[in-house]
Coordinates of C-alpha atoms in Angstrom, one line a residue:
M28 CA 55.2 -107.3 -77.8
V29 CA 56.1 -107.5 -81.6
R30 CA 58.0 -104.9 -83.4
A31 CA 55.7 -102.6 -85.5
A32 CA 57.7 -101.5 -88.6
R33 CA 57.0 -97.8 -89.3
R34 CA 55.8 -97.5 -92.9
R35 CA 56.3 -94.1 -95.0
W36 CA 53.4 -92.6 -96.2
W37 CA 54.4 -93.8 -100.2
Q38 CA 53.7 -97.0 -98.6
N39 CA 50.5 -96.5 -97.6
P40 CA 48.2 -97.4 -100.2
E41 CA 45.3 -94.8 -98.8
M42 CA 48.1 -91.9 -98.7
V43 CA 49.0 -93.1 -102.1
T44 CA 45.6 -92.6 -103.5
L45 CA 44.9 -89.3 -101.7
A46 CA 47.8 -88.2 -103.4
V47 CA 47.1 -89.1 -106.7
A48 CA 43.7 -87.5 -105.9
A49 CA 44.4 -84.1 -104.8
V50 CA 46.9 -84.2 -107.8
L51 CA 44.1 -84.8 -110.5
L52 CA 41.8 -82.5 -108.5
V53 CA 44.7 -79.3 -108.3
A54 CA 45.2 -80.3 -112.6
G55 CA 41.8 -79.5 -113.2
L56 CA 41.7 -76.4 -111.5
V57 CA 44.6 -75.3 -113.2
V58 CA 43.1 -76.3 -116.6
E59 CA 39.5 -74.5 -115.9
W60 CA 41.4 -71.4 -114.8
T61 CA 44.5 -71.1 -118.0
I62 CA 43.7 -73.0 -120.9
H63 CA 39.9 -73.3 -120.3
S64 CA 39.4 -76.8 -121.6
E65 CA 35.8 -77.9 -119.9
P66 CA 35.9 -81.5 -120.9
V67 CA 39.9 -82.1 -119.7
A68 CA 39.2 -80.2 -116.0
L69 CA 35.8 -82.7 -116.2
A70 CA 37.9 -85.7 -116.6
L71 CA 40.3 -84.6 -113.8
F72 CA 37.4 -83.9 -111.5
W73 CA 36.0 -87.0 -112.5
G74 CA 39.0 -89.0 -111.8
A75 CA 40.2 -87.2 -108.7
I76 CA 36.2 -88.0 -107.5
L77 CA 36.7 -91.7 -108.8
I78 CA 40.2 -92.5 -107.2
G79 CA 39.5 -89.9 -104.1
G80 CA 36.4 -91.5 -103.4
V81 CA 37.1 -95.2 -103.1
Y82 CA 38.4 -95.0 -98.9
P83 CA 35.0 -92.5 -97.7
L84 CA 32.8 -94.9 -100.3
R85 CA 33.7 -98.3 -98.3
S86 CA 33.6 -96.3 -95.2
A87 CA 30.1 -94.7 -95.8
I88 CA 28.8 -98.2 -96.4
R89 CA 30.1 -100.3 -93.7
A90 CA 28.6 -97.0 -91.4
V91 CA 25.3 -97.5 -92.7
R92 CA 25.4 -101.7 -93.0
H93 CA 25.8 -100.9 -89.4
K94 CA 23.0 -99.0 -88.9
R95 CA 24.8 -95.9 -88.1
L96 CA 25.3 -92.2 -89.5
T97 CA 28.7 -91.1 -89.7
I98 CA 30.6 -87.8 -90.6
T99 CA 31.5 -89.7 -93.8
V100 CA 27.8 -90.7 -94.6
L101 CA 27.3 -87.0 -94.5
L102 CA 30.2 -86.5 -97.1
V103 CA 29.4 -89.3 -99.5
V104 CA 25.7 -88.2 -99.4
A105 CA 27.1 -84.2 -100.2
A106 CA 29.3 -85.3 -102.8
I107 CA 26.6 -87.4 -104.4
G108 CA 23.9 -84.3 -104.6
A109 CA 26.8 -82.1 -105.7
I110 CA 27.1 -84.6 -108.5
A111 CA 23.4 -84.9 -109.2
L112 CA 23.6 -80.8 -109.6
G113 CA 25.9 -80.6 -112.1
V114 CA 28.9 -79.3 -109.6
I115 CA 31.6 -82.0 -110.4
E116 CA 34.0 -79.4 -109.8
E117 CA 32.7 -78.7 -105.9
A118 CA 32.3 -82.5 -105.4
A119 CA 35.5 -83.0 -106.5
A120 CA 36.6 -80.5 -103.7
L121 CA 34.3 -82.1 -101.4
V122 CA 36.2 -85.7 -101.4
V123 CA 40.0 -84.6 -101.7
I124 CA 39.7 -81.9 -98.8
F125 CA 37.4 -84.2 -96.8
S126 CA 40.4 -86.9 -97.2
L127 CA 42.8 -84.5 -96.9
V128 CA 41.7 -83.5 -93.1
E129 CA 41.0 -87.0 -92.6
A130 CA 44.3 -87.8 -93.3
M131 CA 45.7 -85.2 -91.1
E132 CA 44.0 -86.4 -88.1
A133 CA 45.2 -89.9 -88.9
Y134 CA 48.2 -87.8 -88.4
A135 CA 48.4 -86.2 -85.5
T136 CA 46.5 -89.3 -83.5
D137 CA 49.8 -91.2 -84.9
K138 CA 52.2 -89.0 -84.2
A139 CA 50.8 -88.7 -80.3
R140 CA 50.6 -92.3 -80.1
G141 CA 54.6 -92.6 -82.3
S142 CA 56.0 -90.4 -79.8
I143 CA 55.5 -93.4 -77.1
S144 CA 55.7 -96.2 -79.6
A145 CA 59.2 -95.1 -81.0
L146 CA 60.1 -95.9 -77.4
M147 CA 60.4 -99.5 -78.4
E148 CA 62.5 -98.5 -81.5
L149 CA 65.4 -97.8 -78.5
T150 CA 65.4 -101.0 -77.6
P151 CA 68.6 -102.6 -80.3
P152 CA 67.1 -105.6 -82.1
T153 CA 70.0 -107.7 -81.3
A154 CA 72.1 -107.9 -78.3
N155 CA 75.9 -109.4 -77.8
R156 CA 75.0 -112.8 -75.6
L157 CA 78.0 -114.1 -73.7
N158 CA 78.3 -117.9 -74.1
D159 CA 80.3 -119.9 -71.3
D160 CA 83.6 -119.8 -72.8
G161 CA 83.4 -115.9 -73.0
A162 CA 82.7 -115.8 -76.6
T163 CA 79.8 -113.3 -77.3
K164 CA 76.9 -114.3 -80.0
T165 CA 74.7 -112.0 -81.7
V166 CA 70.8 -113.1 -81.1
A167 CA 67.9 -111.3 -81.1
V168 CA 66.8 -109.8 -77.9
E169 CA 63.7 -111.6 -78.2
E170 CA 65.7 -114.9 -77.9
L171 CA 66.9 -113.6 -74.2
H172 CA 65.9 -115.0 -71.0
P173 CA 66.6 -114.8 -67.4
G174 CA 70.1 -116.1 -66.6
D175 CA 71.7 -114.9 -69.7
V176 CA 74.8 -112.3 -69.5
V177 CA 74.8 -109.9 -72.3
M178 CA 77.6 -107.4 -73.1
V179 CA 76.9 -103.8 -73.7
R180 CA 79.7 -101.5 -75.3
P181 CA 80.0 -98.1 -74.6
G182 CA 77.3 -95.9 -76.7
E183 CA 75.4 -98.7 -77.0
R184 CA 71.8 -99.3 -76.0
L185 CA 70.8 -102.0 -73.6
P186 CA 68.8 -104.5 -74.9
T187 CA 66.7 -105.7 -71.9
D188 CA 66.1 -105.0 -67.8
G189 CA 68.9 -106.6 -65.6
I190 CA 71.3 -106.2 -63.4
V191 CA 74.9 -105.2 -63.8
V192 CA 77.1 -108.2 -62.7
D193 CA 80.7 -106.6 -63.9
G194 CA 81.7 -103.3 -65.1
A195 CA 81.5 -99.4 -64.3
S196 CA 79.8 -96.8 -66.5
W197 CA 76.9 -94.0 -66.4
V198 CA 73.6 -94.9 -68.0
D199 CA 71.0 -92.5 -69.4
A200 CA 67.6 -94.2 -68.5
S201 CA 65.8 -90.9 -69.2
P202 CA 63.1 -93.1 -72.0
V203 CA 62.4 -95.3 -69.4
T204 CA 62.0 -93.2 -66.2
G205 CA 61.9 -89.6 -67.8
E206 CA 64.9 -89.6 -65.6
S207 CA 67.0 -86.7 -67.0
V208 CA 70.1 -86.7 -64.9
P209 CA 72.6 -90.3 -65.7
V210 CA 73.4 -92.6 -63.2
E211 CA 76.1 -94.5 -62.0
A212 CA 76.4 -98.1 -62.9
T213 CA 78.6 -100.8 -61.1
A214 CA 78.0 -104.3 -59.9
G215 CA 74.5 -104.8 -58.3
T216 CA 73.1 -101.8 -60.4
E217 CA 69.6 -102.3 -61.8
V218 CA 69.1 -101.5 -65.3
F219 CA 66.8 -101.1 -67.9
G220 CA 66.5 -101.9 -71.9
G221 CA 66.6 -98.9 -74.0
S222 CA 69.0 -97.0 -71.5
L223 CA 72.3 -95.9 -73.4
N224 CA 75.2 -96.9 -71.7
G225 CA 77.9 -94.3 -71.3
N226 CA 81.9 -94.9 -71.5
G227 CA 82.5 -98.1 -70.0
V228 CA 81.6 -102.0 -70.6
L229 CA 79.1 -103.2 -68.9
R230 CA 78.4 -106.9 -68.3
V231 CA 74.4 -107.2 -67.8
K232 CA 72.8 -110.4 -66.5
V233 CA 69.1 -110.5 -67.8
T234 CA 66.5 -110.6 -65.1
K235 CA 63.2 -110.5 -67.4
E236 CA 62.0 -112.1 -70.5
Y237 CA 61.7 -109.3 -73.4
Y238 CA 58.2 -108.6 -73.6
D239 CA 57.8 -108.0 -69.9
T240 CA 60.4 -105.4 -69.6
V241 CA 59.4 -102.0 -67.7
L242 CA 59.5 -100.3 -71.2
A243 CA 57.6 -102.7 -73.2
R244 CA 55.1 -102.7 -70.2
V245 CA 54.8 -99.2 -70.4
I246 CA 54.3 -99.0 -73.6
G247 CA 51.4 -101.7 -73.6
Q248 CA 49.7 -99.8 -70.3
V249 CA 49.9 -96.5 -72.7
E250 CA 48.3 -97.9 -75.0
E251 CA 45.5 -99.8 -73.5
A252 CA 45.2 -96.5 -71.8
Q253 CA 42.5 -95.3 -74.7
A254 CA 40.1 -97.7 -73.5
N255 CA 39.2 -95.8 -70.5
R256 CA 37.9 -92.7 -71.8
S257 CA 37.4 -89.6 -70.4
G258 CA 34.1 -87.7 -69.2
A259 CA 34.9 -85.4 -72.1
E260 CA 35.1 -88.3 -74.8
R261 CA 31.8 -89.9 -73.7
F262 CA 30.7 -86.1 -74.0
A263 CA 31.8 -85.8 -77.8
D264 CA 30.5 -89.7 -78.6
K265 CA 27.1 -88.7 -77.2
F266 CA 26.6 -85.4 -79.0
S267 CA 27.8 -86.6 -81.8
A268 CA 25.1 -89.4 -82.3
I269 CA 22.6 -87.1 -81.8
Y270 CA 24.1 -83.7 -84.0
T271 CA 24.9 -86.1 -87.4
P272 CA 21.8 -87.1 -87.4
A273 CA 19.8 -84.2 -86.3
M274 CA 21.7 -82.3 -89.0
F275 CA 21.3 -84.8 -91.8
A276 CA 17.2 -84.4 -90.6
L277 CA 17.7 -80.6 -90.7
A278 CA 19.5 -80.8 -94.6
I279 CA 16.0 -83.4 -95.4
V280 CA 13.7 -80.6 -94.4
V281 CA 15.4 -77.3 -96.0
A282 CA 14.9 -79.7 -99.3
L283 CA 11.8 -80.5 -99.1
V284 CA 11.0 -76.9 -97.6
M285 CA 12.3 -74.2 -99.7
P286 CA 10.6 -75.4 -102.6
L287 CA 7.4 -74.3 -101.0
L288 CA 8.3 -71.2 -99.4
G289 CA 8.8 -70.4 -103.4
F290 CA 12.8 -70.9 -104.1
E291 CA 14.0 -73.5 -106.8
W292 CA 14.7 -76.7 -106.3
R293 CA 17.8 -76.9 -107.3
E294 CA 18.9 -73.9 -104.5
A295 CA 17.1 -75.8 -102.2
I296 CA 18.8 -78.8 -102.3
Y297 CA 22.1 -77.0 -102.8
R298 CA 21.9 -75.3 -99.6
A299 CA 20.8 -78.5 -98.2
L300 CA 24.0 -80.1 -99.1
V301 CA 25.9 -77.2 -98.1
I302 CA 24.1 -77.5 -94.7
L303 CA 25.8 -81.4 -94.9
V304 CA 29.3 -80.0 -95.3
V305 CA 29.2 -77.4 -93.0
S306 CA 27.5 -79.2 -90.1
C307 CA 30.2 -82.5 -90.5
S308 CA 31.0 -82.8 -86.8
C309 CA 34.9 -84.3 -87.6
A310 CA 36.2 -80.6 -85.8
L311 CA 34.1 -81.8 -82.3
V312 CA 34.3 -85.7 -82.9
I313 CA 38.3 -84.7 -82.7
S314 CA 38.4 -82.0 -80.2
V315 CA 38.4 -84.3 -77.6
P316 CA 40.3 -87.2 -78.5
V317 CA 43.4 -85.4 -80.0
S318 CA 44.3 -83.5 -76.4
V319 CA 43.4 -86.8 -74.4
V320 CA 46.2 -88.8 -76.5
T321 CA 48.8 -86.2 -76.9
A322 CA 48.9 -85.2 -73.2
I323 CA 49.3 -89.1 -72.4
A324 CA 52.0 -89.0 -74.4
R325 CA 53.4 -85.8 -73.2
G326 CA 53.3 -87.7 -69.8
A327 CA 54.8 -90.8 -70.8
R328 CA 57.8 -88.7 -72.6
D329 CA 58.6 -87.2 -68.8
G330 CA 58.3 -90.5 -66.6
I331 CA 54.3 -90.0 -65.7
L332 CA 52.2 -92.5 -67.0
I333 CA 48.6 -91.7 -67.1
K334 CA 46.6 -95.0 -67.6
G335 CA 43.4 -93.4 -69.6
G336 CA 41.8 -90.6 -70.4
I337 CA 39.5 -90.7 -67.3
Y338 CA 42.6 -90.5 -65.4
L339 CA 43.9 -87.5 -66.9
E340 CA 40.7 -85.9 -66.0
R341 CA 40.3 -86.9 -62.8
L342 CA 44.0 -85.4 -62.2
A343 CA 42.9 -81.9 -62.6
D344 CA 40.1 -82.5 -60.2
I345 CA 42.1 -83.5 -56.6
K346 CA 41.3 -81.6 -53.7
A347 CA 43.0 -84.1 -51.0
V348 CA 46.4 -85.9 -51.4
A349 CA 47.5 -88.7 -48.9
F350 CA 50.8 -89.7 -48.6
D351 CA 52.5 -93.0 -47.5
K352 CA 55.7 -92.3 -45.5
T353 CA 58.3 -94.9 -46.1
G354 CA 60.0 -94.7 -50.0
T355 CA 57.3 -92.0 -50.6
L356 CA 57.7 -89.2 -48.3
T357 CA 61.2 -90.3 -47.2
R358 CA 63.7 -92.4 -49.1
G359 CA 62.4 -95.5 -47.4
R360 CA 65.9 -96.5 -46.2
P361 CA 68.1 -95.2 -42.8
T362 CA 70.9 -93.2 -42.7
L363 CA 73.0 -91.6 -40.1
A364 CA 71.3 -89.3 -38.3
Q365 CA 72.8 -88.3 -35.0
V366 CA 75.5 -90.1 -32.4
T367 CA 75.4 -88.9 -28.7
P368 CA 78.7 -90.9 -27.3
L369 CA 78.5 -90.7 -23.2
D370 CA 81.2 -91.3 -20.1
G371 CA 84.0 -89.5 -22.2
I372 CA 84.4 -90.7 -25.5
S373 CA 84.4 -88.7 -28.1
E374 CA 81.9 -88.8 -31.0
D375 CA 83.7 -90.3 -33.6
E376 CA 85.1 -92.8 -30.9
A377 CA 81.7 -94.0 -30.5
L378 CA 80.7 -93.8 -33.7
T379 CA 84.0 -95.9 -34.6
L380 CA 83.0 -98.5 -32.2
A381 CA 79.2 -98.9 -32.9
A382 CA 80.3 -99.5 -36.9
A383 CA 82.9 -102.6 -35.8
V384 CA 80.7 -104.0 -34.2
E385 CA 77.6 -103.4 -36.7
T386 CA 79.8 -105.0 -39.6
G387 CA 78.5 -108.1 -39.7
S388 CA 75.0 -107.4 -39.8
E389 CA 72.6 -106.8 -42.8
H390 CA 69.9 -105.0 -40.7
P391 CA 69.3 -101.7 -42.5
I392 CA 70.2 -99.6 -39.1
A393 CA 73.2 -101.7 -39.2
T394 CA 74.0 -100.7 -43.1
A395 CA 73.6 -97.3 -41.5
I396 CA 75.5 -96.7 -38.9
V397 CA 78.6 -98.6 -40.9
A398 CA 77.6 -95.9 -43.9
G399 CA 77.6 -93.2 -41.6
A400 CA 81.2 -94.4 -40.4
R401 CA 82.3 -94.7 -43.5
D402 CA 81.4 -91.4 -44.8
R403 CA 83.3 -89.7 -42.3
G404 CA 86.3 -91.3 -43.4
L405 CA 86.8 -93.4 -40.0
T406 CA 89.0 -96.7 -39.9
I407 CA 86.6 -99.4 -38.8
P408 CA 88.7 -102.0 -37.0
A409 CA 88.0 -105.7 -37.3
V410 CA 86.3 -107.4 -34.3
Q411 CA 86.2 -111.0 -32.9
D412 CA 83.1 -113.7 -32.3
A413 CA 80.9 -111.1 -34.0
R414 CA 77.7 -112.8 -33.6
A415 CA 73.7 -111.3 -33.6
L416 CA 71.9 -111.8 -30.9
P417 CA 68.2 -112.3 -32.4
G418 CA 65.8 -109.7 -31.1
A419 CA 68.5 -108.0 -29.1
G420 CA 71.3 -106.6 -31.7
M421 CA 74.8 -107.3 -32.0
E422 CA 77.7 -108.4 -29.8
A423 CA 81.4 -108.6 -30.3
T424 CA 84.2 -108.7 -29.1
L425 CA 87.3 -105.9 -29.7
D426 CA 90.9 -105.8 -28.1
G427 CA 89.7 -107.9 -25.0
R428 CA 86.4 -106.1 -24.8
T429 CA 82.9 -107.3 -25.5
L430 CA 80.9 -104.6 -26.9
H431 CA 77.3 -104.6 -27.7
I432 CA 74.9 -102.6 -30.0
G433 CA 71.1 -103.0 -30.0
R434 CA 67.7 -102.0 -29.1
P435 CA 67.6 -99.8 -25.5
T436 CA 66.6 -101.8 -22.2
D437 CA 64.4 -100.9 -19.6
E438 CA 67.5 -99.9 -17.8
D439 CA 69.1 -97.7 -20.4
R440 CA 66.0 -95.5 -20.6
T441 CA 66.6 -95.4 -17.0
D442 CA 69.9 -94.3 -17.0
G443 CA 70.8 -90.9 -16.1
T444 CA 72.5 -90.5 -19.1
A445 CA 71.3 -92.2 -21.8
G446 CA 68.0 -92.1 -21.1
P447 CA 68.1 -88.5 -22.0
A448 CA 69.8 -88.7 -25.1
L449 CA 67.4 -91.6 -26.3
A450 CA 64.3 -89.4 -25.2
H451 CA 65.8 -86.3 -27.6
A452 CA 66.5 -88.9 -30.5
E453 CA 63.1 -90.3 -30.4
A454 CA 61.4 -87.3 -30.0
E455 CA 63.1 -86.2 -33.4
G456 CA 61.4 -89.3 -35.1
C457 CA 64.9 -91.1 -34.8
T458 CA 65.3 -95.0 -34.2
A459 CA 68.1 -95.0 -31.6
V460 CA 70.2 -98.0 -30.1
V461 CA 72.9 -98.2 -27.7
L462 CA 76.3 -99.7 -27.7
R463 CA 77.4 -100.4 -24.3
D464 CA 79.6 -102.8 -22.9
D465 CA 80.0 -105.0 -19.8
T466 CA 79.4 -102.3 -17.4
R467 CA 77.9 -99.2 -19.1
P468 CA 76.3 -96.9 -21.7
L469 CA 79.0 -96.1 -24.4
A470 CA 76.8 -93.7 -26.7
V471 CA 73.1 -93.4 -28.5
V472 CA 73.5 -93.7 -31.9
A473 CA 70.4 -92.7 -34.1
V474 CA 69.2 -93.7 -37.7
A475 CA 66.6 -91.9 -39.6
D476 CA 64.8 -92.6 -42.5
Q477 CA 65.5 -89.2 -44.7
L478 CA 62.6 -87.3 -46.0
R479 CA 63.1 -86.9 -50.0
P480 CA 64.7 -83.7 -51.1
D481 CA 61.7 -83.0 -53.3
A482 CA 58.8 -83.8 -50.6
E483 CA 58.6 -80.6 -49.1
S484 CA 59.1 -78.4 -52.4
T485 CA 56.5 -81.0 -53.8
L486 CA 53.6 -80.3 -50.9
T487 CA 54.0 -76.1 -51.9
E488 CA 53.4 -76.7 -55.2
L489 CA 50.0 -78.8 -54.8
R490 CA 49.0 -76.4 -52.4
D491 CA 49.3 -73.9 -55.2
L492 CA 47.6 -75.9 -57.5
G493 CA 44.6 -75.4 -55.2
V494 CA 44.9 -78.7 -53.3
E495 CA 43.1 -78.0 -50.4
R496 CA 44.2 -81.2 -47.9
V497 CA 47.8 -82.9 -48.4
L498 CA 48.0 -85.4 -45.3
M499 CA 49.6 -88.6 -44.2
L500 CA 48.6 -92.3 -43.8
T501 CA 51.4 -94.7 -42.6
G502 CA 51.9 -97.7 -40.3
D503 CA 55.2 -96.6 -38.6
N504 CA 54.7 -95.3 -34.7
A505 CA 53.0 -92.3 -33.6
T506 CA 56.6 -90.1 -32.5
V507 CA 58.0 -90.6 -36.1
A508 CA 55.2 -90.0 -38.0
R509 CA 54.2 -86.5 -35.7
S510 CA 57.9 -85.8 -36.4
T511 CA 57.8 -85.9 -40.1
A512 CA 54.1 -84.5 -40.6
Q513 CA 56.1 -81.2 -38.6
A514 CA 58.9 -80.9 -40.7
L515 CA 57.0 -81.0 -43.8
G516 CA 54.0 -79.2 -42.6
L517 CA 51.3 -81.2 -43.4
D518 CA 48.1 -81.0 -42.4
D519 CA 47.4 -83.8 -41.1
Y520 CA 48.7 -87.4 -40.2
R521 CA 47.4 -90.4 -38.9
A522 CA 50.0 -93.3 -37.6
E523 CA 50.0 -97.2 -36.9
L524 CA 47.4 -98.0 -39.5
L525 CA 46.8 -101.4 -40.7
P526 CA 46.6 -101.6 -44.5
E527 CA 42.6 -101.7 -43.7
D528 CA 43.6 -98.8 -41.8
K529 CA 44.2 -96.6 -44.5
S530 CA 41.3 -97.9 -46.8
A531 CA 38.7 -96.5 -44.3
A532 CA 41.1 -93.3 -43.8
I533 CA 40.4 -93.0 -47.2
R534 CA 36.6 -93.5 -47.8
E535 CA 36.1 -91.1 -45.1
L536 CA 38.4 -88.3 -45.8
R537 CA 36.9 -89.3 -49.8
E538 CA 33.3 -87.8 -48.1
K539 CA 34.9 -84.8 -46.3
H540 CA 36.9 -83.5 -49.1
G541 CA 35.6 -84.7 -52.5
V542 CA 38.1 -86.3 -55.1
I543 CA 41.4 -87.7 -53.3
A544 CA 44.3 -89.0 -54.6
M545 CA 46.6 -91.8 -52.5
V546 CA 50.4 -91.6 -53.3
G547 CA 52.4 -95.1 -52.4
D548 CA 54.5 -97.8 -53.5
G549 CA 51.9 -99.5 -54.8
V550 CA 52.5 -102.5 -53.1
N551 CA 52.0 -102.4 -49.6
D552 CA 49.2 -99.4 -49.7
A553 CA 47.4 -101.8 -52.4
P554 CA 44.2 -101.3 -50.8
A555 CA 44.3 -97.8 -49.8
L556 CA 45.4 -97.1 -53.3
A557 CA 42.3 -99.0 -54.5
N558 CA 39.8 -97.0 -52.6
A559 CA 41.1 -93.7 -53.5
D560 CA 39.7 -91.7 -56.7
L561 CA 42.9 -91.6 -58.1
A562 CA 46.0 -94.2 -57.2
I563 CA 49.3 -92.7 -58.0
A564 CA 52.6 -95.5 -57.8
M565 CA 55.7 -94.4 -56.7
G566 CA 59.1 -95.6 -58.6
A567 CA 57.1 -98.1 -61.5
A568 CA 60.4 -98.4 -63.2
S569 CA 61.3 -100.2 -59.4
T570 CA 58.2 -102.4 -58.5
D571 CA 56.4 -104.2 -61.0
V572 CA 53.4 -104.6 -59.4
A573 CA 52.8 -100.6 -59.3
L574 CA 52.1 -100.4 -63.6
E575 CA 49.4 -102.9 -62.6
T576 CA 47.0 -101.7 -59.6
A577 CA 48.2 -97.3 -60.5
D578 CA 46.0 -95.3 -62.3
V579 CA 49.2 -93.1 -63.0
A580 CA 53.1 -93.9 -62.4
L581 CA 55.9 -91.3 -61.3
M582 CA 58.2 -93.6 -63.3
A583 CA 61.5 -91.6 -61.9
D584 CA 60.5 -92.1 -58.5
E585 CA 60.2 -88.5 -58.3
L586 CA 57.4 -86.4 -56.3
D587 CA 57.8 -83.2 -57.9
R588 CA 56.2 -85.2 -60.9
L589 CA 53.1 -85.2 -59.0
P590 CA 52.4 -81.3 -59.9
A591 CA 53.9 -81.7 -63.1
A592 CA 51.3 -84.2 -63.7
I593 CA 48.6 -82.2 -62.3
R594 CA 49.6 -79.2 -64.2
L595 CA 49.6 -81.3 -67.7
S596 CA 46.4 -82.5 -66.8
R597 CA 44.6 -78.8 -66.3
R598 CA 46.2 -78.0 -69.6
A599 CA 44.9 -81.3 -71.6
R600 CA 41.8 -79.9 -69.8
N601 CA 41.8 -76.1 -71.2
N602 CA 43.2 -77.5 -74.5
I603 CA 39.6 -79.6 -75.1
K604 CA 37.5 -76.9 -73.3
I605 CA 38.9 -74.4 -76.3
N606 CA 38.4 -76.8 -79.2
I607 CA 35.0 -77.4 -78.2
V608 CA 33.9 -73.9 -77.7
L609 CA 35.4 -73.5 -81.1
S610 CA 34.0 -76.5 -82.7
L611 CA 30.9 -75.6 -82.0
T612 CA 30.7 -71.9 -82.9
V613 CA 32.5 -72.3 -86.2
V614 CA 29.7 -74.7 -87.0
A615 CA 27.3 -72.6 -85.8
V616 CA 27.9 -69.5 -87.7
L617 CA 28.4 -71.5 -90.9
I618 CA 24.6 -73.6 -90.6
V619 CA 23.9 -70.0 -90.4
A620 CA 25.6 -68.9 -93.0
A621 CA 24.2 -72.0 -95.1
L622 CA 20.3 -71.7 -94.4
A623 CA 20.8 -67.7 -95.9
G624 CA 23.0 -69.1 -98.8
W625 CA 25.8 -67.2 -98.1
M626 CA 28.2 -69.9 -99.2
S627 CA 29.3 -72.3 -101.6
L628 CA 29.9 -76.2 -101.0
T629 CA 33.6 -75.7 -101.4
T630 CA 33.4 -72.5 -99.3
G631 CA 31.7 -74.1 -96.7
L632 CA 33.8 -77.3 -96.6
L633 CA 37.2 -75.4 -96.5
L634 CA 36.2 -73.0 -93.5
N635 CA 34.4 -76.1 -91.7
E636 CA 38.0 -78.2 -92.3
G637 CA 39.7 -75.2 -91.8
S638 CA 38.4 -75.1 -88.1
A639 CA 39.2 -79.1 -87.7
A640 CA 42.9 -78.6 -88.8
L641 CA 43.2 -75.6 -86.0
I642 CA 41.6 -78.1 -83.6
I643 CA 44.1 -81.2 -84.2
L644 CA 47.0 -78.0 -84.2
N645 CA 46.1 -77.2 -81.0
G646 CA 45.6 -80.4 -80.0
L647 CA 49.0 -81.7 -81.1
R648 CA 50.7 -78.6 -78.8
M649 CA 50.3 -80.8 -75.8
L650 CA 53.1 -82.3 -77.0
R651 CA 55.1 -79.8 -75.7
P652 CA 55.8 -78.7 -72.5
G653 CA 53.7 -76.3 -70.7
R654 CA 55.5 -74.2 -67.6
G655 CA 56.1 -76.8 -65.0
E656 CA 55.6 -80.0 -66.4
T657 CA 59.3 -80.7 -66.7
R658 CA 60.9 -79.7 -63.8
R659 CA 64.6 -79.7 -65.6
A660 CA 65.5 -79.7 -68.9
R661 CA 66.4 -83.2 -70.4
T662 CA 70.3 -83.4 -70.5
S663 CA 71.3 -84.3 -74.0
V664 CA 74.1 -87.0 -74.3
S665 CA 76.7 -86.8 -77.1
V666 CA 78.8 -90.3 -77.1

């Protein structure tokens, strides 16, 4: 991705031209009102028309060549008509004021897009790459390749995505993920380009090309989002395509009919020109895009990537939400849940023995047991002859005694002490293993995939927002699924589903409940995501495929961003409705006033473009967070 240089207004020829035209118009008015020199004033007005009209005239000519009637064409016709009638002052005002509002619209769009594109500026242009001899060399970030190691000093921003190979610090990744709390970064931690390094030196191994970093892909996706137009945007386009020619026809009718009714032809043409000016539908044309662009920008700031206006619109209409379980409603990794000692040994002793046997295993259950023992401060003794038994667990020798830990056997389930403990653990949705020696079971150790801490509050918020059905679709076993569903108070759940079963369930639910969203990890839930009305991926910063397959990605991997996204979409919809109603009301009133001859060209233009300015400002309000759109205030980081 190429870095775009940001230009100041004085580096933009069109803005400079407009500024000169505006100065000439103001100077002409001052001369006319103070020293009353009509020739000088006319010269200044002509200068404003000739200089300020260059770009509108070019745009109008292009539109006519493509057989399109645009607002700019109406403006140019009105200005030419005003000149023909000899009202040069009003012609100059038409050109300059219209161009000013066009520039304001461009500024609004650029500001919204700039709030996203500015993210790329967070990535430093150069990086300190480590050579084989340990020396550093400053290179452009575009020259970094996977496998390179870069050094990031305290207070610097990470130049690209990678994995920490040495050092310890905290990293503020809020520009990428929207996560407001800095995270600890040590060896093995994945980090992202654009993140701010804290108070330690980090050595980071590059894992992606510069153009493929998470930050670069986020910006690319948001820029492409404009191609996915919402129904409201398409309505505005279609309305404008009919409305603009209709207003042009109305002006022609007025110019031709009024003289037949006894009006002077000059008055008839003037009123027709006023109709052209006040009917310019720029307010309506921009009423939808300015709100959509700013809402998408607002979401991207807060770690909610919405990939187009059509998906922004669907968020507001969600009637049901189906969640995957593992990694979505739960953390996706097991943790120690229960230790039930048997045959007289203590709980700590049982956990110590279990952890000792499992130390050599990389299985997630083994990792959870070892981590649980360490969290309790237990000393894990060394074992001898540790070996994995495929499909049956781990075995090792400790102090001359052979210990085994693994999946329950039929004998364990019928045992008078181990059986009830196993039944209790599994009834609570845990996965249980049995620790035993050569003669008897010693303990039942259970692990569970813990619920996300924000899962319950998120579901409550969704119901408060009017979501009618919240359910879970999972491939996990029925016992675990039932336990999770009961703990969260879900409306329904379906367990032991294959990917194609999830897709079928989504289709069925859509017929029953209307617009349905599927929330998953964007990989193994891909078929269900594809069949949902809205595909929402968790943790886009950690799964490459999520950005490609989802309609909405919760970048910070936090569920509570989902209600925030819905609030944002509904706020955008309300913003669009206000804009459309305001623009249509103003145009209707102004056309009636123009037909009645109650206003001049300049007055009509000021009122019409004033409404456009209000609409732009109302749209830009979307860049400010609304109630509930950010769960907590961003943590400011000073270095």
